[in-house]
Amino acid sequence: MKIAVPSVIALALAASFAASAATPADTLVIAQSIDDAKSFDPADGFELTSVQAFTNLYQRLVQSDPQNPIDLKPTLATSWTPGSDNRSMTFTLREGAKFASGNPLRPEDVIFSLSRVVKLNLDPSFILTQLGWTKENVDAQLKKIDDNHVQISWSANVSPTYVLSLLAAPVSSIVDEKTVTAHEQNGDLGNKWLALNSAGSGPYQIRKYIPHEVVLFSANPTSPAGAPKLKNVLIKNVPEPAARRLLLEQGDADIARNLGADQMASLKGKAGVKTLAVPMASLYYIQFNIDANPVLKNPALWEASRYLFDYKGIANDLLKGQFQVHQSFLPEGFLGALNENPYSYDPEKAKAILKKAGLTNVSFKLAVSNQPPYLDIAQALQASFAKGGVKVEVQPGISSEVATRVKAHQYESTLNAWGADYFDPNTNAAAFAYNPEDGSKTLAWRSNWHIPELSKQTLAATAETDKAKRVELYEKMQREVQKNSPYVIGMQARNLVALRDNLKGYVQGINPDMVYYSQVTK
Amino acid sequence: MAVAEHSAGSSARLFWRRSGGALSALLSLVVTLLGLLVFTFALSHLSPVDPVLQIAGDHASESTYAQVRASLGLDQPVPLQFWHYLEHLVRGDLGISSITNQPVASDLLRTFPATIELATCAMIFGAVFGILLALLAAWKPGSVLDNVARMISLLGYSVPVFWLGLLGLLLFYAVLHWSAGPGRLDDIWIYTLEPKTGLVLIDSWLSGDMEMFRNAIAHLWLPVVVLGLLSMATITRLLRAALLEESSKEYVTLARAKGASRGRILLLHIFPNVRGTLITVLALSYATLLEGSVLTETVFAWPGVGRYMTTALFASDTPAILGSTLLIGGCFIAINALADALTYLTDPRTR
């Protein structure tokens, strides 16, 4: 013990010198899990961490207004003119716009950026291939008119407004062709290099990235968006939410992301900290595989289930503010979102519906990820369904295993979350209300739900140019799915974020990519 | 001549015996690692998770799916896939991880030093305090000291390391400010440190910035103590039992009859005789620390191989799983071999 005491004291003393370092004044320090980041190449990255980075590293021709996301603002393009054929658009590029490397923005950069997405054919490429672009035809669809005009054409039957929505998605980020091609390896169009580096015109650029540890952005003062207010953004990997909370409380982090309801509850009212619950474009729903057994095909079961989901109990009591009740397939904040919630928990009504349909002793298996909050919600559903006489057998598994089983149609029902891929109502319509029987693996396909009429309506809505008419079409489809589908859409998630209260100018929107660091001051 | 011939013959035999021993040890190492790989490879292929979907994503068309499947070599028969894996392995190529998109070898080179640093420091902590506690306990069995040592080791053994880590952070980081928070360095230092060895203590020392070095210690000591308590508990428990067993032997009674003091007997007679057990316990403990520090690494945001492996397991990232299994398996075998050699060298009874 004689040795022990002095060594512990020595260690503690050494530690106490440096333990209370605050975050540097010119740096925004964010604690979150970055374990998901696979690539920072906008043609490849489709995970939360990389998508959140793209808006800060890159710019697109058009982009959502941070304050009002439905409104698309000219960004690297100053204006655009639709072609007379309704299948093309000519963009005027911003004059004097430069990449972080100092290279000027040229039509060639736009053509290179968009075509490489299609040629690389990686995860997010489906967003642009909706325009009818393929590896073979994409070069012909993108044309340089002169030194600051570029024409974009498409063969699919979609309206120019829909095309603009797709061009505002992170995958349409414009990269610096000269820098990227200089780092090309074996014809990979710079994919390997861009996975760890950046070559954009956004307010920041990647200065250092150590996978699973830290990513550091430094300011790009020549960004056409203007220089950011803080010099650096440091995102450090802290996988445990309780540790993220402690870092924020101590002032060693300025922002802590993806906290749980427990962490938020304990942070409320703490000095120096403010909390946000930002609605996210992420819906939680039950889905039935209607070919798994005859009961699951019965619309009476679908209807009864809508009265057996304890919406308010789960959103407010179980997951305290982490969710809001939402029952239609477009999340609140999207163009055309229906914010009517006609169903409420009513086991007696559910019993009557099942009785009328002659369904007795109903039971089904619910496949669910063993991660929070899925398992908590599934257990609450088990209890609320039981009160209506429906036995739910919860089958927990690791997320990737559950996802594989669901995609292979090897399930009876599942509780899952669906996030929007880009900021246009079609992203969810094409998932929930579209099953074109051509092998497209949509959510409706996972349910074996055959819907030629709704599929037609989904296509028609993307071709509609009149905004008001488009909204009308989506509202109609949402009501139809809400009333008669093998889904019970119950809740919309909120992103729980906590900030130091000296932070100003932080904006976060509904879509995962809508995270804006450039105006933050402290 | 006869004598010389005899001596030459015996040294040749000794040489062959030794090199033969080394060869057979090497062979058994290769066979063990191969067995480990076959087992892990087979398990990965039995996993219900589809690695192609993990990479290609939800929206992949049939052709993309097939393309990814082919690029991963999954369209070939499993034995052939295994053969290709071995072929690449011989060239030092462990494949590309599907979660980091980087070569598994470079991922392991990045994450393993973090684990080595944490596990080695924890091992030293555990060994020093574990041996000390065991000696104190064996000095007067049944005394207050013994009971305290047993209680500490029981606590270290039974308290979940995850909970202990969070509690430690709350007390020493948030309340007392004796320790720095999760991570290996504070933000200001992360900018400037150029990793040379991957061991933050050494890299920060080499950088000449003593403030950074102190910061590294501030970050390191708490996870080391949390993790070290676990190995301390094991060492105390096993060493105490070995010491007590040894103290019932005749030579101890003899020494006692000769009038040697209790402390002298314990330190000079008994302790050297349990070194075989001690080396084995230390080796096992170290091997467990290298592999099993995933929870500590999660709580303290420590980017080590334990977390890398767990993330890989959840994502069914076969190259990463195989690579880290091989690394950890290799470490186990190496540590065991080292422990055997040490026992052989220090204990003539084992020869």
PDB file of C-alpha atoms in Angstrom, chain B residues 177-299:
ATOM      1  CA  HIS B 177     -12.148  16.816 -12.461  1.00  0.00           C
ATOM      2  CA  TRP B 178      -9.254  14.477 -11.757  1.00  0.00           C
ATOM      3  CA  SER B 179      -9.472  12.779 -15.103  1.00  0.00           C
ATOM      4  CA  ALA B 180     -10.038  13.974 -18.648  1.00  0.00           C
ATOM      5  CA  GLY B 181     -13.136  12.849 -20.524  1.00  0.00           C
ATOM      6  CA  PRO B 182     -13.641  10.115 -23.097  1.00  0.00           C
ATOM      7  CA  GLY B 183     -11.168   9.946 -25.982  1.00  0.00           C
ATOM      8  CA  ARG B 184      -7.376   9.704 -26.100  1.00  0.00           C
ATOM      9  CA  LEU B 185      -6.517  13.429 -26.194  1.00  0.00           C
ATOM     10  CA  ASP B 186      -8.228  16.789 -25.843  1.00  0.00           C
ATOM     11  CA  ASP B 187      -9.257  18.540 -29.015  1.00  0.00           C
ATOM     12  CA  ILE B 188      -6.429  21.044 -29.125  1.00  0.00           C
ATOM     13  CA  TRP B 189      -3.918  18.205 -29.108  1.00  0.00           C
ATOM     14  CA  ILE B 190      -5.717  16.105 -31.681  1.00  0.00           C
ATOM     15  CA  TYR B 191      -4.826  18.765 -34.267  1.00  0.00           C
ATOM     16  CA  THR B 192      -1.115  18.612 -33.757  1.00  0.00           C
ATOM     17  CA  LEU B 193      -0.248  15.037 -32.911  1.00  0.00           C
ATOM     18  CA  GLU B 194       1.331  13.128 -35.776  1.00  0.00           C
ATOM     19  CA  PRO B 195       0.922   9.436 -35.015  1.00  0.00           C
ATOM     20  CA  LYS B 196       4.262   7.598 -35.259  1.00  0.00           C
ATOM     21  CA  THR B 197       3.796   4.511 -33.137  1.00  0.00           C
ATOM     22  CA  GLY B 198       0.045   4.802 -32.638  1.00  0.00           C
ATOM     23  CA  LEU B 199       0.658   4.785 -28.883  1.00  0.00           C
ATOM     24  CA  VAL B 200      -0.460   8.215 -27.710  1.00  0.00           C
ATOM     25  CA  LEU B 201       1.769   8.168 -24.630  1.00  0.00           C
ATOM     26  CA  ILE B 202       4.861   7.578 -26.717  1.00  0.00           C
ATOM     27  CA  ASP B 203       3.829   9.788 -29.637  1.00  0.00           C
ATOM     28  CA  SER B 204       3.068  12.718 -27.351  1.00  0.00           C
ATOM     29  CA  TRP B 205       6.357  12.162 -25.495  1.00  0.00           C
ATOM     30  CA  LEU B 206       8.247  12.078 -28.787  1.00  0.00           C
ATOM     31  CA  SER B 207       6.553  15.282 -29.914  1.00  0.00           C
ATOM     32  CA  GLY B 208       8.328  17.020 -27.016  1.00  0.00           C
ATOM     33  CA  ASP B 209       5.111  18.708 -25.908  1.00  0.00           C
ATOM     34  CA  MET B 210       4.915  17.794 -22.234  1.00  0.00           C
ATOM     35  CA  GLU B 211       1.520  19.432 -21.872  1.00  0.00           C
ATOM     36  CA  MET B 212       0.228  17.005 -24.482  1.00  0.00           C
ATOM     37  CA  PHE B 213       1.913  14.103 -22.698  1.00  0.00           C
ATOM     38  CA  ARG B 214       0.188  15.059 -19.445  1.00  0.00           C
ATOM     39  CA  ASN B 215      -3.080  15.331 -21.330  1.00  0.00           C
ATOM     40  CA  ALA B 216      -2.596  11.816 -22.674  1.00  0.00           C
ATOM     41  CA  ILE B 217      -2.051  10.523 -19.125  1.00  0.00           C
ATOM     42  CA  ALA B 218      -5.126  12.419 -17.940  1.00  0.00           C
ATOM     43  CA  HIS B 219      -7.163  10.564 -20.550  1.00  0.00           C
ATOM     44  CA  LEU B 220      -5.531   7.211 -20.013  1.00  0.00           C
ATOM     45  CA  TRP B 221      -5.440   6.624 -16.284  1.00  0.00           C
ATOM     46  CA  LEU B 222      -9.159   6.149 -15.651  1.00  0.00           C
ATOM     47  CA  PRO B 223      -9.820   3.512 -18.336  1.00  0.00           C
ATOM     48  CA  VAL B 224      -6.585   1.833 -17.232  1.00  0.00           C
ATOM     49  CA  VAL B 225      -7.788   1.660 -13.638  1.00  0.00           C
ATOM     50  CA  VAL B 226     -11.268   0.467 -14.647  1.00  0.00           C
ATOM     51  CA  LEU B 227      -9.882  -2.244 -16.880  1.00  0.00           C
ATOM     52  CA  GLY B 228      -6.974  -2.975 -14.534  1.00  0.00           C
ATOM     53  CA  LEU B 229      -9.345  -3.666 -11.640  1.00  0.00           C
ATOM     54  CA  LEU B 230     -10.662  -6.631 -13.575  1.00  0.00           C
ATOM     55  CA  SER B 231      -7.240  -8.186 -14.067  1.00  0.00           C
ATOM     56  CA  MET B 232      -6.243  -7.213 -10.547  1.00  0.00           C
ATOM     57  CA  ALA B 233      -9.204  -9.197  -9.223  1.00  0.00           C
ATOM     58  CA  THR B 234      -8.245 -12.299 -11.218  1.00  0.00           C
ATOM     59  CA  ILE B 235      -4.591 -12.069 -10.236  1.00  0.00           C
ATOM     60  CA  THR B 236      -5.362 -11.548  -6.540  1.00  0.00           C
ATOM     61  CA  ARG B 237      -7.796 -14.443  -6.390  1.00  0.00           C
ATOM     62  CA  LEU B 238      -5.644 -17.000  -8.195  1.00  0.00           C
ATOM     63  CA  LEU B 239      -2.321 -15.926  -6.700  1.00  0.00           C
ATOM     64  CA  ARG B 240      -3.728 -15.894  -3.167  1.00  0.00           C
ATOM     65  CA  ALA B 241      -4.989 -19.455  -3.620  1.00  0.00           C
ATOM     66  CA  ALA B 242      -1.623 -20.556  -5.021  1.00  0.00           C
ATOM     67  CA  LEU B 243       0.287 -18.876  -2.173  1.00  0.00           C
ATOM     68  CA  LEU B 244      -1.934 -20.481   0.465  1.00  0.00           C
ATOM     69  CA  GLU B 245      -1.631 -23.892  -1.135  1.00  0.00           C
ATOM     70  CA  GLU B 246       2.131 -23.553  -1.270  1.00  0.00           C
ATOM     71  CA  SER B 247       2.315 -22.444   2.363  1.00  0.00           C
ATOM     72  CA  SER B 248       0.978 -25.782   3.548  1.00  0.00           C
ATOM     73  CA  LYS B 249       4.026 -27.602   2.113  1.00  0.00           C
ATOM     74  CA  GLU B 250       6.773 -29.186   4.208  1.00  0.00           C
ATOM     75  CA  TYR B 251       9.577 -26.795   3.329  1.00  0.00           C
ATOM     76  CA  VAL B 252       7.488 -23.946   4.693  1.00  0.00           C
ATOM     77  CA  THR B 253       6.948 -25.776   7.968  1.00  0.00           C
ATOM     78  CA  LEU B 254      10.685 -26.401   8.066  1.00  0.00           C
ATOM     79  CA  ALA B 255      11.510 -22.756   7.449  1.00  0.00           C
ATOM     80  CA  ARG B 256       9.057 -21.775  10.123  1.00  0.00           C
ATOM     81  CA  ALA B 257      10.623 -24.274  12.553  1.00  0.00           C
ATOM     82  CA  LYS B 258      13.981 -22.705  11.809  1.00  0.00           C
ATOM     83  CA  GLY B 259      12.522 -19.450  13.054  1.00  0.00           C
ATOM     84  CA  ALA B 260      12.192 -17.475   9.789  1.00  0.00           C
ATOM     85  CA  SER B 261       9.726 -14.613   9.968  1.00  0.00           C
ATOM     86  CA  ARG B 262       6.337 -14.857   8.265  1.00  0.00           C
ATOM     87  CA  GLY B 263       7.175 -12.099   5.814  1.00  0.00           C
ATOM     88  CA  ARG B 264      10.546 -13.590   4.952  1.00  0.00           C
ATOM     89  CA  ILE B 265       9.008 -17.013   4.314  1.00  0.00           C
ATOM     90  CA  LEU B 266       6.296 -15.529   2.135  1.00  0.00           C
ATOM     91  CA  LEU B 267       8.578 -13.362   0.023  1.00  0.00           C
ATOM     92  CA  LEU B 268      11.711 -15.488  -0.182  1.00  0.00           C
ATOM     93  CA  HIS B 269      10.429 -19.054   0.035  1.00  0.00           C
ATOM     94  CA  ILE B 270       6.836 -19.270  -1.116  1.00  0.00           C
ATOM     95  CA  PHE B 271       6.588 -16.475  -3.673  1.00  0.00           C
ATOM     96  CA  PRO B 272       9.409 -17.707  -5.939  1.00  0.00           C
ATOM     97  CA  ASN B 273       7.787 -21.129  -5.991  1.00  0.00           C
ATOM     98  CA  VAL B 274       4.473 -19.871  -7.383  1.00  0.00           C
ATOM     99  CA  ARG B 275       6.078 -18.033 -10.297  1.00  0.00           C
ATOM    100  CA  GLY B 276       4.780 -20.653 -12.737  1.00  0.00           C
ATOM    101  CA  THR B 277       1.207 -19.949 -11.668  1.00  0.00           C
ATOM    102  CA  LEU B 278       1.896 -16.216 -11.647  1.00  0.00           C
ATOM    103  CA  ILE B 279       3.251 -16.197 -15.193  1.00  0.00           C
ATOM    104  CA  THR B 280       0.279 -18.236 -16.442  1.00  0.00           C
ATOM    105  CA  VAL B 281      -2.213 -15.980 -14.660  1.00  0.00           C
ATOM    106  CA  LEU B 282      -0.537 -12.837 -15.997  1.00  0.00           C
ATOM    107  CA  ALA B 283      -0.452 -14.225 -19.529  1.00  0.00           C
ATOM    108  CA  LEU B 284      -4.095 -15.249 -19.503  1.00  0.00           C
ATOM    109  CA  SER B 285      -5.071 -11.949 -18.011  1.00  0.00           C
ATOM    110  CA  TYR B 286      -3.140  -9.988 -20.629  1.00  0.00           C
ATOM    111  CA  ALA B 287      -4.619 -11.996 -23.485  1.00  0.00           C
ATOM    112  CA  THR B 288      -8.121 -11.414 -22.106  1.00  0.00           C
ATOM    113  CA  LEU B 289      -7.430  -7.687 -21.816  1.00  0.00           C
ATOM    114  CA  LEU B 290      -6.292  -7.469 -25.424  1.00  0.00           C
ATOM    115  CA  GLU B 291      -9.418  -9.106 -26.685  1.00  0.00           C
ATOM    116  CA  GLY B 292     -12.041  -8.218 -24.160  1.00  0.00           C
ATOM    117  CA  SER B 293     -11.763  -4.506 -23.577  1.00  0.00           C
ATOM    118  CA  VAL B 294     -14.621  -3.654 -25.940  1.00  0.00           C
ATOM    119  CA  LEU B 295     -16.919  -2.283 -23.239  1.00  0.00           C
ATOM    120  CA  THR B 296     -14.227  -0.086 -21.755  1.00  0.00           C
ATOM    121  CA  GLU B 297     -13.332   1.076 -25.245  1.00  0.00           C
ATOM    122  CA  THR B 298     -16.972   2.005 -25.878  1.00  0.00           C
ATOM    123  CA  VAL B 299     -17.460   3.950 -22.652  1.00  0.00           C
TER     124      VAL B 299
END
